[in-house]
Amino acid sequence: MTKDLRVLVVEDEKELADVIVSYFEREGYLVDQAFDGPSAVSLARLSPPDLIILDVMLPGFDGIEVCRQVRTFSDAYILMLTARDEEIDKVVGFAVGADDYVVKPFSPRELIARAKAILRRPRQQMLEQDALIFDGQLHFDSTTLDPTSRTVMVGSKSVDLTRTEFDLLEIMMESPKNVFSRRALLEAVWGGEWYGEIHVVDVHVGHLRKKLSDAGASLGLIRTIRGVGYGMELK
Ligand code: CA
């Protein structure tokens, strides 16, 4: 079951990193390794992990910054390794989106157990909890989307959307805390069968924004994340 799961281990203490890597490999996981912040982020892009074991204190930039950046393009589970109390406060107190943390020193056995527990959590369900759903409809600000009748209302005004515009809005409203890359939106809407210009997404989002704001939705309802893509504007 763990066969195809990929784990990215980010820890700059070589000996500890090697121990963690060998434990995960022994359990049948595919393991990648990074020793500093910047390479952790690029490796997570290059070879998307299911789980990231992420040390807080790292060269380059720290694990918290890694977490923040990775969250803009990935929903991998993140388990942080913390050394000191103030690090724990940071990891727990801020909302960069780590799923759990383990305090150093820990036994590799404990780390594996925590990792397995995280990987058993249904990610999809977590995302749904973030969306505001009642009466089977998605709600965001004054905008209501009904997936069954495929209708969108801003306040009491109905908005006439194309199939593509509707699909884009639905994906973003389902996971309003997520940031979606253009590639992710293309794959979700066109089913990965799109080989053309990736910025076609911008055109559809542009139309979608205009229709929503013409109907009275706030202008910033869908935000642009520079260099990444789009997401809902969080208040
Ligand atoms: Ca460290």
Coordinates of C-alpha atoms and ligand atoms in Angstrom, one line a residue:
M1 CA 0.0 0.0 0.0
T2 CA 2.9 2.3 0.8
K3 CA 4.6 1.2 -2.5
D4 CA 4.0 4.2 -4.6
L5 CA 4.1 6.8 -1.9
R6 CA 6.8 9.4 -2.3
V7 CA 8.4 11.0 0.7
L8 CA 10.7 14.1 0.6
V9 CA 13.0 14.2 3.6
V10 CA 14.4 17.7 4.3
E11 CA 16.9 17.7 7.0
D12 CA 20.4 19.3 7.0
E13 CA 21.9 17.1 9.7
K14 CA 23.4 14.5 7.5
E15 CA 23.4 11.6 10.0
L16 CA 19.8 12.1 11.2
A17 CA 18.7 12.5 7.5
D18 CA 20.3 9.2 6.6
V19 CA 18.6 7.4 9.4
I20 CA 15.2 8.9 8.5
V21 CA 15.7 8.0 4.8
S22 CA 16.7 4.4 5.5
Y23 CA 13.7 3.9 7.7
F24 CA 11.3 5.2 5.1
E25 CA 13.0 3.1 2.4
R26 CA 12.8 0.0 4.5
E27 CA 9.0 0.6 4.7
G28 CA 8.8 0.7 1.0
Y29 CA 8.5 4.4 0.3
L30 CA 10.1 6.2 -2.6
V31 CA 12.4 8.8 -0.9
D32 CA 13.9 12.0 -2.1
Q33 CA 16.2 14.1 -0.1
A34 CA 17.1 17.8 0.3
F35 CA 19.4 19.6 2.7
D36 CA 18.3 23.2 2.4
G37 CA 15.2 25.3 2.0
P38 CA 15.5 26.3 -1.7
S39 CA 16.3 22.9 -3.0
A40 CA 13.5 21.4 -0.9
V41 CA 11.0 23.7 -2.7
S42 CA 12.4 22.9 -6.2
L43 CA 12.5 19.2 -5.5
A44 CA 8.9 19.3 -4.3
R45 CA 8.0 20.9 -7.7
L46 CA 10.1 18.5 -9.8
S47 CA 9.1 15.3 -8.1
P48 CA 5.8 15.9 -6.2
P49 CA 5.8 14.1 -2.8
D50 CA 2.9 12.7 -0.9
L51 CA 4.5 13.6 2.3
I52 CA 7.3 16.0 3.3
I53 CA 9.4 15.5 6.5
L54 CA 10.5 19.0 7.0
D55 CA 13.1 20.3 9.6
V56 CA 12.5 23.8 10.8
M57 CA 16.1 25.0 11.0
L58 CA 17.6 24.8 7.5
P59 CA 20.2 26.6 5.5
G60 CA 19.0 29.0 2.8
F61 CA 15.6 29.6 4.2
D62 CA 13.8 27.8 7.0
G63 CA 11.2 25.0 7.1
I64 CA 8.4 27.4 7.7
E65 CA 9.2 29.3 4.5
V66 CA 9.5 26.0 2.7
C67 CA 6.1 25.1 4.0
R68 CA 4.6 28.4 2.9
Q69 CA 6.1 28.2 -0.6
V70 CA 5.2 24.5 -1.1
R71 CA 1.6 25.2 -0.1
T72 CA 1.2 27.5 -3.1
F73 CA 1.5 24.6 -5.5
S74 CA 1.1 21.3 -3.6
D75 CA -1.2 19.7 -1.1
A76 CA 1.4 17.2 0.1
Y77 CA 1.2 16.3 3.8
I78 CA 3.8 18.1 5.8
L79 CA 5.3 16.8 9.0
M80 CA 7.6 19.2 10.7
L81 CA 10.7 18.4 12.8
T82 CA 11.1 20.9 15.6
A83 CA 14.0 21.2 18.0
R84 CA 12.9 23.9 20.5
D85 CA 9.8 25.2 22.2
E86 CA 9.8 28.5 20.2
E87 CA 9.9 26.5 17.0
I88 CA 6.9 24.5 18.1
D89 CA 5.0 27.7 18.8
K90 CA 5.8 28.9 15.3
V91 CA 4.8 25.7 13.7
V92 CA 1.5 25.4 15.6
G93 CA 0.7 29.0 15.9
F94 CA 0.9 30.1 12.2
A95 CA -1.2 28.9 9.5
V96 CA 1.3 27.8 6.9
G97 CA -0.3 24.5 6.6
A98 CA 1.8 21.8 8.3
D99 CA -0.2 18.7 9.2
D100 CA 1.7 17.6 12.2
Y101 CA 5.0 18.0 14.0
V102 CA 7.5 15.8 15.9
V103 CA 9.8 17.2 18.6
K104 CA 13.5 16.3 18.5
P105 CA 14.9 14.0 19.7
F106 CA 12.5 11.4 18.4
S107 CA 12.8 7.7 17.5
P108 CA 12.6 6.8 13.9
R109 CA 9.9 4.3 14.8
E110 CA 7.8 7.1 16.2
L111 CA 8.4 9.3 13.1
I112 CA 7.2 6.5 10.8
A113 CA 4.1 5.9 13.0
R114 CA 3.2 9.6 12.8
A115 CA 3.9 9.6 9.0
K116 CA 1.6 6.6 8.5
A117 CA -1.1 8.2 10.5
I118 CA -1.0 11.4 8.5
L119 CA -1.0 9.5 5.2
R120 CA -4.2 7.7 6.3
R121 CA -6.0 11.0 6.7
P122 CA -8.3 11.6 3.8
R123 CA -7.0 14.8 2.2
Q124 CA -10.1 15.4 0.1
Q125 CA -12.3 15.5 3.1
M126 CA -10.0 18.1 4.7
L127 CA -10.4 20.3 1.7
E128 CA -14.1 20.0 1.7
Q129 CA -14.3 21.1 5.3
D130 CA -12.6 24.3 4.3
A131 CA -15.3 25.0 1.7
L132 CA -18.5 26.6 3.0
I133 CA -21.1 24.1 2.0
F134 CA -24.8 24.1 3.0
D135 CA -27.9 22.8 1.2
G136 CA -25.4 21.1 -1.2
Q137 CA -24.3 24.5 -2.4
L138 CA -20.9 26.1 -2.3
H139 CA -20.8 29.6 -0.7
F140 CA -18.1 32.2 -0.9
D141 CA -18.7 35.8 0.1
S142 CA -21.9 36.7 -1.7
T143 CA -21.4 34.1 -4.4
T144 CA -23.3 30.8 -4.4
L145 CA -22.6 27.9 -6.7
D146 CA -25.0 25.0 -7.1
P147 CA -23.1 22.0 -8.5
T148 CA -26.3 20.0 -9.2
S149 CA -28.1 22.6 -11.3
R150 CA -24.8 24.2 -12.4
T151 CA -26.0 27.7 -11.5
V152 CA -24.2 30.6 -9.9
M153 CA -25.7 33.4 -8.1
V154 CA -24.2 36.6 -6.8
G155 CA -26.6 37.8 -4.1
S156 CA -29.9 37.2 -5.8
K157 CA -28.6 37.8 -9.3
S158 CA -28.0 34.8 -11.5
V159 CA -24.7 34.7 -13.5
D160 CA -24.6 33.2 -16.9
L161 CA -21.3 31.2 -17.2
T162 CA -19.8 29.0 -19.9
R163 CA -19.1 25.4 -19.0
T164 CA -15.4 26.2 -18.6
E165 CA -16.0 29.3 -16.5
F166 CA -18.3 27.3 -14.2
D167 CA -15.8 24.4 -13.8
L168 CA -13.0 26.8 -12.9
L169 CA -15.1 28.6 -10.3
E170 CA -16.3 25.3 -8.9
I171 CA -12.8 23.9 -8.4
M172 CA -11.6 27.1 -6.7
M173 CA -14.7 27.3 -4.5
E174 CA -14.4 23.7 -3.4
S175 CA -11.0 24.4 -1.9
P176 CA -11.0 28.1 -1.2
K177 CA -7.7 27.9 0.8
N178 CA -5.8 26.4 -2.0
V179 CA -3.8 28.1 -4.6
F180 CA -4.1 26.5 -8.1
S181 CA -1.4 26.6 -10.7
R182 CA -2.5 27.2 -14.2
R183 CA -1.4 23.6 -15.0
A184 CA -3.6 22.2 -12.2
L185 CA -6.6 24.2 -13.4
L186 CA -6.0 23.0 -17.0
E187 CA -5.8 19.4 -15.9
A188 CA -8.9 19.7 -13.7
V189 CA -11.0 21.3 -16.3
W190 CA -9.7 19.8 -19.5
G191 CA -8.7 16.5 -18.0
G192 CA -5.0 16.7 -18.8
E193 CA -5.8 16.6 -22.5
W194 CA -4.7 20.2 -23.1
Y195 CA -1.4 20.6 -25.0
G196 CA -1.8 24.3 -26.0
E197 CA -0.9 27.6 -24.5
I198 CA -1.2 27.4 -20.7
H199 CA -2.3 31.0 -20.4
V200 CA -5.7 30.1 -22.0
V201 CA -6.6 29.8 -18.3
D202 CA -6.0 33.5 -17.8
V203 CA -8.5 34.3 -20.6
H204 CA -11.3 32.2 -19.0
V205 CA -10.5 33.5 -15.5
G206 CA -10.7 37.0 -16.9
H207 CA -14.1 36.4 -18.4
L208 CA -15.3 34.8 -15.2
R209 CA -14.1 37.7 -13.1
K210 CA -15.8 40.2 -15.3
K211 CA -19.1 38.3 -15.2
L212 CA -19.0 38.0 -11.4
S213 CA -18.1 41.6 -10.8
D214 CA -20.8 42.8 -13.3
A215 CA -23.2 40.8 -11.1
G216 CA -22.0 42.7 -8.0
A217 CA -19.3 40.3 -6.6
S218 CA -16.3 42.0 -5.1
L219 CA -13.6 42.7 -7.7
G220 CA -10.9 40.7 -5.8
L221 CA -13.1 37.5 -5.4
I222 CA -10.6 35.5 -7.4
R223 CA -7.0 36.5 -6.7
T224 CA -4.0 36.2 -8.9
I225 CA -0.9 34.7 -7.2
R226 CA 2.0 36.0 -9.2
G227 CA 4.1 33.3 -10.8
V228 CA 1.7 30.5 -9.6
G229 CA -1.9 30.9 -10.6
Y230 CA -5.2 31.6 -8.9
G231 CA -7.3 31.1 -5.8
M232 CA -10.1 32.6 -3.9
E233 CA -9.5 35.8 -2.1
L234 CA -9.4 35.0 1.6
K235 CA -10.7 37.7 3.9
Ligands
CA1 CA 18.4 21.6 11.0

